[in-house]
Short mmCIF file of C-alpha atoms in Angstrom, two decimals:
data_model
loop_
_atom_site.label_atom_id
_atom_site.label_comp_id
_atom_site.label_asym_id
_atom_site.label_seq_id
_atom_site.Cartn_x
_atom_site.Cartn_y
_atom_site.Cartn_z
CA UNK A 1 74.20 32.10 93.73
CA UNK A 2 77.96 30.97 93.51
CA UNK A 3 79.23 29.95 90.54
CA UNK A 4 79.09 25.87 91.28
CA UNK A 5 75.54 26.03 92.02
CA UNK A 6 75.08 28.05 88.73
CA UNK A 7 77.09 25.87 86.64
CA UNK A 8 75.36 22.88 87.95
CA UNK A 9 71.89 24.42 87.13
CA UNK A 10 73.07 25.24 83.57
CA UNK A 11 74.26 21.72 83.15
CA UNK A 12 70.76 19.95 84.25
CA UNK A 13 68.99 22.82 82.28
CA UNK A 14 70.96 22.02 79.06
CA UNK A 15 70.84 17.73 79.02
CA UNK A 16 66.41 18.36 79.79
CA UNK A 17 66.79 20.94 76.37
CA UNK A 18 68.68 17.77 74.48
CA UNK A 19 66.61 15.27 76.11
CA UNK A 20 63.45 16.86 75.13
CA UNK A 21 64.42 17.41 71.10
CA UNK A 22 65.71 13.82 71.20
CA UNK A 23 62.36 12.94 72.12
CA UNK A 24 60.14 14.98 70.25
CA UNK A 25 61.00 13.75 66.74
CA UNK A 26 60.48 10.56 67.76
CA UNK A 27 57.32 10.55 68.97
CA UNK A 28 56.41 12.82 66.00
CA UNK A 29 57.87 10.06 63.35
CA UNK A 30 55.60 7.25 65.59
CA UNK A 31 52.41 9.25 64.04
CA UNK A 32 50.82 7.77 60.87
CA UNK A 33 49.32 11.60 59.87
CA UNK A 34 49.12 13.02 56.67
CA UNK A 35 51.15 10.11 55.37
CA UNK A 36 51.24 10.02 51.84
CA UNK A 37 49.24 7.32 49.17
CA UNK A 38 51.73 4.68 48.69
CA UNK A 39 50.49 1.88 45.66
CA UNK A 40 52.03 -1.24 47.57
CA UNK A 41 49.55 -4.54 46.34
CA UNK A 42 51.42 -7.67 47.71
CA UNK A 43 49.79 -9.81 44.33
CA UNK A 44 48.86 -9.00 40.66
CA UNK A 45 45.24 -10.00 39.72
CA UNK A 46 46.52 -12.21 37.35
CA UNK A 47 47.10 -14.85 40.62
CA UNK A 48 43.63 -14.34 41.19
CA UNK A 49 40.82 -15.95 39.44
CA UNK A 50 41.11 -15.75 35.64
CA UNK A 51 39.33 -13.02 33.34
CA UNK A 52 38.22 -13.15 29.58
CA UNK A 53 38.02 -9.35 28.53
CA UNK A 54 37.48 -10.60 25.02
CA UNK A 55 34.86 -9.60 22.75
CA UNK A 56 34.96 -5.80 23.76
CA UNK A 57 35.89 -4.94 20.01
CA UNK A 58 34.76 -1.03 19.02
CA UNK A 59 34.09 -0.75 22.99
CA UNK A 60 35.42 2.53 24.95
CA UNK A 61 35.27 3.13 28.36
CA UNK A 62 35.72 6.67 29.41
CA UNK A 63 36.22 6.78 33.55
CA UNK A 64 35.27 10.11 34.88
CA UNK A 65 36.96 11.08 38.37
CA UNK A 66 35.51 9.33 40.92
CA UNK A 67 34.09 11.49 43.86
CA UNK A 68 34.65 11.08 47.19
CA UNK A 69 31.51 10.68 49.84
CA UNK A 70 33.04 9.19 52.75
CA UNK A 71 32.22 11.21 55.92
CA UNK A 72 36.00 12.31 56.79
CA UNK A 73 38.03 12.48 53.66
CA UNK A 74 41.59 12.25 55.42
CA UNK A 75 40.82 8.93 57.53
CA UNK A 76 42.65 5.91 56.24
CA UNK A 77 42.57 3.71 59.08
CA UNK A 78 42.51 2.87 62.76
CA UNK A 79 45.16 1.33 64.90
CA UNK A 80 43.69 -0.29 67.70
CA UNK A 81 46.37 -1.77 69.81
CA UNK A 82 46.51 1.34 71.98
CA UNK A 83 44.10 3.39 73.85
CA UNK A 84 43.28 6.02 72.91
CA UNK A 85 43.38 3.89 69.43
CA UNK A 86 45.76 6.05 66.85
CA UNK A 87 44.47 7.45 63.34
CA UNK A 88 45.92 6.35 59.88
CA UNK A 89 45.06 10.05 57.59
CA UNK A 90 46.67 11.54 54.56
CA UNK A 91 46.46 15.35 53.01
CA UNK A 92 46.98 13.78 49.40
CA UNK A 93 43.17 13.10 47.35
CA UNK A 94 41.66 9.66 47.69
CA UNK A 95 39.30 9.81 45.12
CA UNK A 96 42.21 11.26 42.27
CA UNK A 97 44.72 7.64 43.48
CA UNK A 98 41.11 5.24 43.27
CA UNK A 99 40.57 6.53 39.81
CA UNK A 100 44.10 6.40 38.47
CA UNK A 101 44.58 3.17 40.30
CA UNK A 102 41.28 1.59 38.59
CA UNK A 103 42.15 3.08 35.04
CA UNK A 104 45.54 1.19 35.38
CA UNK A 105 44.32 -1.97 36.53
CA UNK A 106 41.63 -2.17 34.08
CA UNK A 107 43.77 -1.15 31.01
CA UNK A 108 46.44 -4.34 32.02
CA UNK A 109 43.42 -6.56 31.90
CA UNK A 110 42.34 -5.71 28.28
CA UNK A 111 39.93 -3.17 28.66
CA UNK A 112 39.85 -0.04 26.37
CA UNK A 113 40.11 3.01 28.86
CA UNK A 114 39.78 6.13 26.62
CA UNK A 115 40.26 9.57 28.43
CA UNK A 116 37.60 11.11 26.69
CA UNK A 117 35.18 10.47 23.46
CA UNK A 118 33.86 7.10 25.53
CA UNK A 119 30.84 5.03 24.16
CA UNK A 120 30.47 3.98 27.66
CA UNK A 121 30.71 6.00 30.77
CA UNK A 122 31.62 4.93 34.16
CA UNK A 123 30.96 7.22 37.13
CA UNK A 124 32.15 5.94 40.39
CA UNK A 125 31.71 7.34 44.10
CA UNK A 126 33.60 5.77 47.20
CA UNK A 127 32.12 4.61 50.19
CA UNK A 128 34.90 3.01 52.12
CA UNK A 129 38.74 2.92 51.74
CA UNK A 130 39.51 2.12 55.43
CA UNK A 131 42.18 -0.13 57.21
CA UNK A 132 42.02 -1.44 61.10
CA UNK A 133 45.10 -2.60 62.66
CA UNK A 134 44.17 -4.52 66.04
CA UNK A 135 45.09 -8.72 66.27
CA UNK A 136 45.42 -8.09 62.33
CA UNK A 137 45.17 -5.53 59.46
CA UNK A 138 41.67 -5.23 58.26
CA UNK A 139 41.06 -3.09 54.77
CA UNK A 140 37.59 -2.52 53.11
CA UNK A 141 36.71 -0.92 49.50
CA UNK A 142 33.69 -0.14 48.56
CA UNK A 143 32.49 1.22 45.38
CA UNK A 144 29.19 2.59 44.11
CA UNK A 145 29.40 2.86 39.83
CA UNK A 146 27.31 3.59 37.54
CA UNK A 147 27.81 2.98 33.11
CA UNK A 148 26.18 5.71 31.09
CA UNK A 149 25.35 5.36 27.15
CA UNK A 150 27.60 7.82 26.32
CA UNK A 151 24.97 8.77 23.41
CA UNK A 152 22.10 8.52 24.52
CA UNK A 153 22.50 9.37 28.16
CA UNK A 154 20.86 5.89 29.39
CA UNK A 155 21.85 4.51 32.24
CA UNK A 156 22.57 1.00 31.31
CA UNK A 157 24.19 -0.30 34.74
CA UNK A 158 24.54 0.57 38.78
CA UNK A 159 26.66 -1.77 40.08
CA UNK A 160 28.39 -1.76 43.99
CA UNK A 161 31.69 -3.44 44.05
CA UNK A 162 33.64 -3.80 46.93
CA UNK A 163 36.89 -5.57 48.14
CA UNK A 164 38.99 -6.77 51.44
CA UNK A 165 41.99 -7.92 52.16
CA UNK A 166 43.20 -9.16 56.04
CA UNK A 167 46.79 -10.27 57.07
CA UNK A 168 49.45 -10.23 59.82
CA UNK A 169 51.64 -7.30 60.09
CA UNK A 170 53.90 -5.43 62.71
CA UNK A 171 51.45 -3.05 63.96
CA UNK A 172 50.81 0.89 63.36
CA UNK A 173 53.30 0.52 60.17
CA UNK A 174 52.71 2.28 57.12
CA UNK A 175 53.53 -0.44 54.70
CA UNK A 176 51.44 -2.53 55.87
CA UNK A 177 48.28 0.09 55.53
CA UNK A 178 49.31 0.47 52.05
CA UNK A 179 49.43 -3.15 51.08
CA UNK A 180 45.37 -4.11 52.88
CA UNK A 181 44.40 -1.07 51.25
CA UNK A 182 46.33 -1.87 47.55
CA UNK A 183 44.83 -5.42 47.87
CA UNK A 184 41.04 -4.20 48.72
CA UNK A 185 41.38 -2.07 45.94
CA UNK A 186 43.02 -4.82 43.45
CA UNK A 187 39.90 -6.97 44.72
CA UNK A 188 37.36 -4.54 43.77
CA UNK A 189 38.43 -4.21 40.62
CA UNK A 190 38.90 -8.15 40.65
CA UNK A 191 35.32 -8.28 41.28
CA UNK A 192 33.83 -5.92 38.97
CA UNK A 193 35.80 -7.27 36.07
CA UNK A 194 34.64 -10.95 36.87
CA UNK A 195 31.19 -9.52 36.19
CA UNK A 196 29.84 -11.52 32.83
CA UNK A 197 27.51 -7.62 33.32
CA UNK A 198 30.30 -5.68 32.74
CA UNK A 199 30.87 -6.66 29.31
CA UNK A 200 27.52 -6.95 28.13
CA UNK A 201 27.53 -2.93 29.08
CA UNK A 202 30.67 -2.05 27.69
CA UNK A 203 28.87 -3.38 24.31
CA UNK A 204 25.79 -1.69 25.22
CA UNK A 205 23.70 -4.56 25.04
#
């Protein structure tokens, strides 16, 4: 081989090498896979409708972890603007970010979270925490609770809650997963909270 030809070769070989890496990290940073649990609600639940979380005087919730029962524990979402349609996961624990979420949410709104020592229990299990992303971004919560007489052992409520939120967003971006996802789980809350039930438990009525 003389050495033009050779140097030629080495030159083509080289720019595929650089080509190639210039490539691969960006289809690897397109992915949305293992992505992390970002807390992004676009609204406080004070815009939506109003709550009264008075009357809950000598009242302690205690919120055990909630447990996880959905079928595949790293799926987030579904983006659906491409075939084959591209998975939203994440390696960090659902069920530990709904019950610190929750806890948060309900403590801003007046109710007395206690970490332990609760005259009221409230077990929790999640059903759904998934986002779609086709014409729009889709996002479903769904949780199954139950309120235990801390005392006594009674179950006093089971009670499904569940919450959605749907908007317009560039698709396949990780933001806007987080925000349908924050929102759902804002509107769960929302709804179990708006319960005239919930407080009549919380006083063990």
């Amino acid at each position: 081989m003389n050495n033009r030809l050779y140097v030629a070769l080495s030159l083509i070989v080289g720019l595929a090498s650089i080509g190639a890496g210039a490539i691969a990290p960006a289809v690897a940073a397109d992915k949305l896979e293992n992505i992390p649990l970002v807390w992004k609600p676009t609204s406080p639940m004070s815009e939506r409708a109003a709550l009264d979380m008075k009357g809950l005087d000598g009242a302690k919730l205690q919120i055990d972890p909630f447990i996880d029962n959905r079928a595949d524990k790293s799926l987030l979402g579904l983006n659906k603007s491409k075939v084959p349609n591209r998975k939203v996961t994440t390696q960090e624990d659902v069920a530990r970010f709904v019950t610190y979420q929750m806890k948060t949410l309900m403590s801003a709104q007046g109710v007395p979270i206690v970490d332990t020592g609760g005259t009221v229990v409230m077990k929790g299990w999640i059903k759904r925490f998934y986002a779609e992303d086709a014409s729009r971004y889709n996002a479903d919560v769904d949780l199954e609770l139950t309120f235990t007489d801390a005392e006594t052992g009674k179950i006093l409520w089971s009670f499904m809650t569940s919450g959605n939120s749907s908007r317009y967003g560039i698709t396949y971006k990780a933001d806007n997963y987080y925000e349908v996802l924050s929102d759902a789980l804002v509107g769960a809350t929302h709804e179990l909270l708006r319960n005239p039930k919930f407080k009549e438990v919380l006083n063990r009525k």
